[in-house]
PDB file of C-alpha atoms in Angstrom:
ATOM      1  CA  MET A   1     123.610  84.769  69.677  1.00  0.00           C
ATOM      2  CA  ILE A   2     121.501  82.328  67.928  1.00  0.00           C
ATOM      3  CA  VAL A   3     122.255  78.875  68.557  1.00  0.00           C
ATOM      4  CA  LYS A   4     120.624  75.551  65.854  1.00  0.00           C
ATOM      5  CA  LEU A   5     118.470  73.041  68.358  1.00  0.00           C
ATOM      6  CA  LYS A   6     118.448  70.425  65.525  1.00  0.00           C
ATOM      7  CA  MET A   7     117.650  69.414  61.934  1.00  0.00           C
ATOM      8  CA  GLY A   8     115.594  72.414  60.803  1.00  0.00           C
ATOM      9  CA  THR A   9     116.541  76.678  60.735  1.00  0.00           C
ATOM     10  CA  LEU A  10     114.410  78.189  63.202  1.00  0.00           C
ATOM     11  CA  MET A  11     117.224  79.828  65.417  1.00  0.00           C
ATOM     12  CA  ILE A  12     116.952  81.417  69.403  1.00  0.00           C
ATOM     13  CA  GLY A  13     119.606  83.237  71.248  1.00  0.00           C
ATOM     14  CA  SER A  14     119.187  86.174  73.704  1.00  0.00           C
ATOM     15  CA  ARG A  15     122.194  89.301  73.629  1.00  0.00           C
ATOM     16  CA  ALA A  16     121.579  88.585  77.726  1.00  0.00           C
ATOM     17  CA  PHE A  17     122.753  85.136  78.535  1.00  0.00           C
ATOM     18  CA  GLU A  18     124.737  82.919  76.537  1.00  0.00           C
ATOM     19  CA  PRO A  19     123.042  78.882  76.225  1.00  0.00           C
ATOM     20  CA  LEU A  20     123.641  77.923  79.129  1.00  0.00           C
ATOM     21  CA  GLY A  21     124.315  80.806  80.884  1.00  0.00           C
ATOM     22  CA  ARG A  22     123.678  82.496  84.113  1.00  0.00           C
ATOM     23  CA  ILE A  23     120.402  84.864  83.127  1.00  0.00           C
ATOM     24  CA  PRO A  24     121.198  87.681  84.651  1.00  0.00           C
ATOM     25  CA  GLU A  25     120.093  89.067  87.473  1.00  0.00           C
ATOM     26  CA  ARG A  26     117.984  92.309  86.514  1.00  0.00           C
ATOM     27  CA  HIS A  27     115.978  89.302  84.493  1.00  0.00           C
ATOM     28  CA  SER A  28     115.824  87.767  87.606  1.00  0.00           C
ATOM     29  CA  GLY A  29     112.331  88.181  90.157  1.00  0.00           C
ATOM     30  CA  TYR A  30     114.938  89.266  92.119  1.00  0.00           C
ATOM     31  CA  GLY A  31     116.240  91.678  90.364  1.00  0.00           C
ATOM     32  CA  GLU A  32     114.061  94.391  87.741  1.00  0.00           C
ATOM     33  CA  ASN A  33     112.119  91.928  86.625  1.00  0.00           C
ATOM     34  CA  ILE A  34     112.354  92.485  82.922  1.00  0.00           C
ATOM     35  CA  SER A  35     112.428  89.649  80.005  1.00  0.00           C
ATOM     36  CA  PRO A  36     114.908  89.509  78.440  1.00  0.00           C
ATOM     37  CA  ALA A  37     115.181  90.634  74.915  1.00  0.00           C
ATOM     38  CA  LEU A  38     115.300  87.546  72.498  1.00  0.00           C
ATOM     39  CA  GLN A  39     115.684  86.745  68.961  1.00  0.00           C
ATOM     40  CA  TRP A  40     115.228  84.375  65.859  1.00  0.00           C
ATOM     41  CA  SER A  41     116.040  83.356  62.597  1.00  0.00           C
ATOM     42  CA  GLY A  42     115.315  80.440  60.204  1.00  0.00           C
ATOM     43  CA  THR A  43     111.501  80.859  60.568  1.00  0.00           C
ATOM     44  CA  PRO A  44     110.979  77.763  58.491  1.00  0.00           C
ATOM     45  CA  ASN A  45     108.469  78.339  54.891  1.00  0.00           C
ATOM     46  CA  GLY A  46     104.625  78.218  55.468  1.00  0.00           C
ATOM     47  CA  THR A  47     105.219  79.036  59.486  1.00  0.00           C
ATOM     48  CA  ARG A  48     102.377  82.044  60.166  1.00  0.00           C
ATOM     49  CA  GLU A  49     102.214  82.717  64.051  1.00  0.00           C
ATOM     50  CA  PHE A  50     104.376  82.176  66.501  1.00  0.00           C
ATOM     51  CA  ALA A  51     104.464  81.028  70.171  1.00  0.00           C
ATOM     52  CA  LEU A  52     107.083  81.483  72.853  1.00  0.00           C
ATOM     53  CA  ILE A  53     106.691  79.333  76.541  1.00  0.00           C
ATOM     54  CA  CYS A  54     109.300  80.283  78.930  1.00  0.00           C
ATOM     55  CA  HIS A  55     109.026  77.175  81.803  1.00  0.00           C
ATOM     56  CA  ASP A  56     111.907  76.155  84.665  1.00  0.00           C
ATOM     57  CA  PRO A  57     110.924  72.712  85.023  1.00  0.00           C
ATOM     58  CA  ASP A  58     113.089  72.199  88.084  1.00  0.00           C
ATOM     59  CA  ALA A  59     111.108  74.730  90.156  1.00  0.00           C
ATOM     60  CA  PRO A  60     109.787  72.292  93.607  1.00  0.00           C
ATOM     61  CA  LEU A  61     106.016  72.205  91.902  1.00  0.00           C
ATOM     62  CA  PRO A  62     104.533  68.649  90.604  1.00  0.00           C
ATOM     63  CA  ARG A  63     104.973  70.564  87.121  1.00  0.00           C
ATOM     64  CA  GLY A  64     107.521  72.647  87.225  1.00  0.00           C
ATOM     65  CA  PHE A  65     107.252  76.710  86.868  1.00  0.00           C
ATOM     66  CA  THR A  66     106.185  78.952  84.230  1.00  0.00           C
ATOM     67  CA  HIS A  67     107.968  82.660  83.169  1.00  0.00           C
ATOM     68  CA  TRP A  68     106.225  83.102  80.441  1.00  0.00           C
ATOM     69  CA  VAL A  69     103.499  82.538  77.959  1.00  0.00           C
ATOM     70  CA  ILE A  70     103.511  84.116  74.622  1.00  0.00           C
ATOM     71  CA  TYR A  71     101.182  83.205  71.340  1.00  0.00           C
ATOM     72  CA  GLY A  72     100.097  85.860  68.304  1.00  0.00           C
ATOM     73  CA  MET A  73     103.210  86.793  66.881  1.00  0.00           C
ATOM     74  CA  PRO A  74     102.862  87.216  63.521  1.00  0.00           C
ATOM     75  CA  PRO A  75     105.501  85.282  60.780  1.00  0.00           C
ATOM     76  CA  ALA A  76     107.207  88.092  60.135  1.00  0.00           C
ATOM     77  CA  THR A  77     107.910  88.808  64.184  1.00  0.00           C
ATOM     78  CA  THR A  78     112.226  88.062  64.716  1.00  0.00           C
ATOM     79  CA  GLY A  79     112.486  88.486  68.656  1.00  0.00           C
ATOM     80  CA  ILE A  80     111.154  90.228  71.314  1.00  0.00           C
ATOM     81  CA  ALA A  81     112.832  93.442  72.794  1.00  0.00           C
ATOM     82  CA  GLU A  82     113.915  93.825  76.009  1.00  0.00           C
ATOM     83  CA  ARG A  83     110.887  94.527  78.514  1.00  0.00           C
ATOM     84  CA  GLY A  84     108.436  93.250  75.158  1.00  0.00           C
ATOM     85  CA  GLY A  85     105.499  91.429  74.464  1.00  0.00           C
ATOM     86  CA  ASP A  86     102.873  92.889  75.187  1.00  0.00           C
ATOM     87  CA  THR A  87     101.966  93.634  72.022  1.00  0.00           C
ATOM     88  CA  PHE A  88     101.448  90.174  71.843  1.00  0.00           C
ATOM     89  CA  THR A  89      98.365  87.781  73.280  1.00  0.00           C
ATOM     90  CA  GLN A  90      99.522  85.987  76.580  1.00  0.00           C
ATOM     91  CA  GLY A  91      98.910  83.623  78.631  1.00  0.00           C
ATOM     92  CA  PRO A  92      98.750  83.574  82.846  1.00  0.00           C
ATOM     93  CA  ASN A  93     102.386  83.236  84.729  1.00  0.00           C
ATOM     94  CA  GLY A  94     103.148  80.555  87.237  1.00  0.00           C
ATOM     95  CA  VAL A  95     101.374  83.659  90.014  1.00  0.00           C
ATOM     96  CA  GLY A  96      99.002  83.829  87.487  1.00  0.00           C
ATOM     97  CA  LYS A  97      99.460  87.567  85.899  1.00  0.00           C
ATOM     98  CA  PRO A  98     100.051  87.635  81.725  1.00  0.00           C
ATOM     99  CA  GLY A  99     103.667  88.615  81.113  1.00  0.00           C
ATOM    100  CA  TYR A 100     107.141  87.855  81.918  1.00  0.00           C
ATOM    101  CA  PHE A 101     107.816  86.889  85.252  1.00  0.00           C
ATOM    102  CA  GLY A 102     111.937  85.816  85.848  1.00  0.00           C
ATOM    103  CA  PRO A 103     113.894  82.682  87.452  1.00  0.00           C
ATOM    104  CA  MET A 104     113.139  83.641  91.317  1.00  0.00           C
ATOM    105  CA  PRO A 105     114.010  79.248  92.599  1.00  0.00           C
ATOM    106  CA  PRO A 106     114.617  79.176  96.406  1.00  0.00           C
ATOM    107  CA  GLU A 107     117.570  80.214  97.900  1.00  0.00           C
ATOM    108  CA  GLY A 108     119.480  77.619  98.305  1.00  0.00           C
ATOM    109  CA  HIS A 109     117.744  75.123  95.992  1.00  0.00           C
ATOM    110  CA  GLY A 110     120.584  74.660  93.435  1.00  0.00           C
ATOM    111  CA  LEU A 111     120.490  75.407  89.874  1.00  0.00           C
ATOM    112  CA  HIS A 112     117.251  76.083  88.192  1.00  0.00           C
ATOM    113  CA  HIS A 113     117.612  75.957  84.129  1.00  0.00           C
ATOM    114  CA  TYR A 114     114.775  77.872  81.773  1.00  0.00           C
ATOM    115  CA  TYR A 115     113.820  77.092  78.356  1.00  0.00           C
ATOM    116  CA  PHE A 116     112.512  79.927  76.162  1.00  0.00           C
ATOM    117  CA  TRP A 117     111.176  77.048  73.589  1.00  0.00           C
ATOM    118  CA  LEU A 118     110.020  79.104  70.591  1.00  0.00           C
ATOM    119  CA  TYR A 119     107.225  76.914  68.221  1.00  0.00           C
ATOM    120  CA  ALA A 120     106.921  78.187  64.665  1.00  0.00           C
ATOM    121  CA  LEU A 121     102.418  77.415  64.323  1.00  0.00           C
ATOM    122  CA  ASP A 122     101.800  76.220  60.224  1.00  0.00           C
ATOM    123  CA  LYS A 123      99.064  78.502  61.211  1.00  0.00           C
ATOM    124  CA  ALA A 124      97.461  81.416  62.607  1.00  0.00           C
ATOM    125  CA  LEU A 125      94.685  79.887  65.235  1.00  0.00           C
ATOM    126  CA  GLY A 126      93.792  83.161  66.695  1.00  0.00           C
ATOM    127  CA  LEU A 127      94.054  81.697  70.068  1.00  0.00           C
ATOM    128  CA  LYS A 128      92.243  83.807  72.964  1.00  0.00           C
ATOM    129  CA  ALA A 129      93.390  85.458  75.609  1.00  0.00           C
ATOM    130  CA  GLY A 130      94.681  84.086  78.558  1.00  0.00           C
ATOM    131  CA  LEU A 131      95.771  80.403  77.711  1.00  0.00           C
ATOM    132  CA  ASP A 132      97.946  78.822  80.328  1.00  0.00           C
ATOM    133  CA  ARG A 133     101.029  76.674  79.238  1.00  0.00           C
ATOM    134  CA  GLU A 134      99.060  73.016  79.586  1.00  0.00           C
ATOM    135  CA  ALA A 135      95.804  75.079  77.458  1.00  0.00           C
ATOM    136  CA  LEU A 136      98.073  76.722  74.704  1.00  0.00           C
ATOM    137  CA  LEU A 137     100.243  72.717  74.489  1.00  0.00           C
ATOM    138  CA  GLU A 138      97.361  71.264  73.735  1.00  0.00           C
ATOM    139  CA  ALA A 139      95.914  74.756  70.840  1.00  0.00           C
ATOM    140  CA  ILE A 140      99.798  73.810  69.302  1.00  0.00           C
ATOM    141  CA  GLU A 141     100.299  69.808  69.470  1.00  0.00           C
ATOM    142  CA  ASP A 142      99.330  69.868  65.165  1.00  0.00           C
ATOM    143  CA  HIS A 143      99.761  73.395  64.242  1.00  0.00           C
ATOM    144  CA  VAL A 144     104.309  73.224  65.071  1.00  0.00           C
ATOM    145  CA  LEU A 145     106.245  72.885  61.703  1.00  0.00           C
ATOM    146  CA  GLU A 146     110.100  73.493  63.933  1.00  0.00           C
ATOM    147  CA  GLN A 147     111.056  74.342  67.385  1.00  0.00           C
ATOM    148  CA  ALA A 148     113.757  76.043  68.627  1.00  0.00           C
ATOM    149  CA  ARG A 149     114.352  76.371  72.203  1.00  0.00           C
ATOM    150  CA  LEU A 150     117.039  78.603  74.224  1.00  0.00           C
ATOM    151  CA  VAL A 151     117.789  77.429  78.223  1.00  0.00           C
ATOM    152  CA  GLY A 152     119.593  79.984  80.067  1.00  0.00           C
ATOM    153  CA  VAL A 153     120.566  78.563  84.029  1.00  0.00           C
ATOM    154  CA  TYR A 154     119.649  80.735  87.256  1.00  0.00           C
ATOM    155  CA  GLN A 155     121.403  79.960  90.473  1.00  0.00           C
ATOM    156  CA  ARG A 156     120.232  82.560  94.282  1.00  0.00           C
TER     157      ARG A 156
END
């Protein structure tokens, strides 16, 4: 399902879970730890590149927990397949490795929210591999045409 976040054209969704729906166990760190398929549409005019961040602000850490940092996706990209993303540039997740790391909140910690933020950028930035969430956000800050988000939840 594709859900519109705000005025604009960019929308992101997943066949794996509904907006504010439970992320399936297989996409969690307790399951197969594979990334869910994501699809998007409504690429704004002038888009030269996409970036995506998956972040859990509910994690018991000062800056939450980053589950995925991926960037350098060409403007014709309309999604990422399940277990995908390897053909694009990736930065470290919260465990310090490139690629996706699924939800894995501590048992009994309550419901966590996982924000999949998609950014349409006005410039192909040619960023080097290895940027973490904060460095990527700083690098794209002045180049975001539109952003869209999909939020899933998970609880152990």
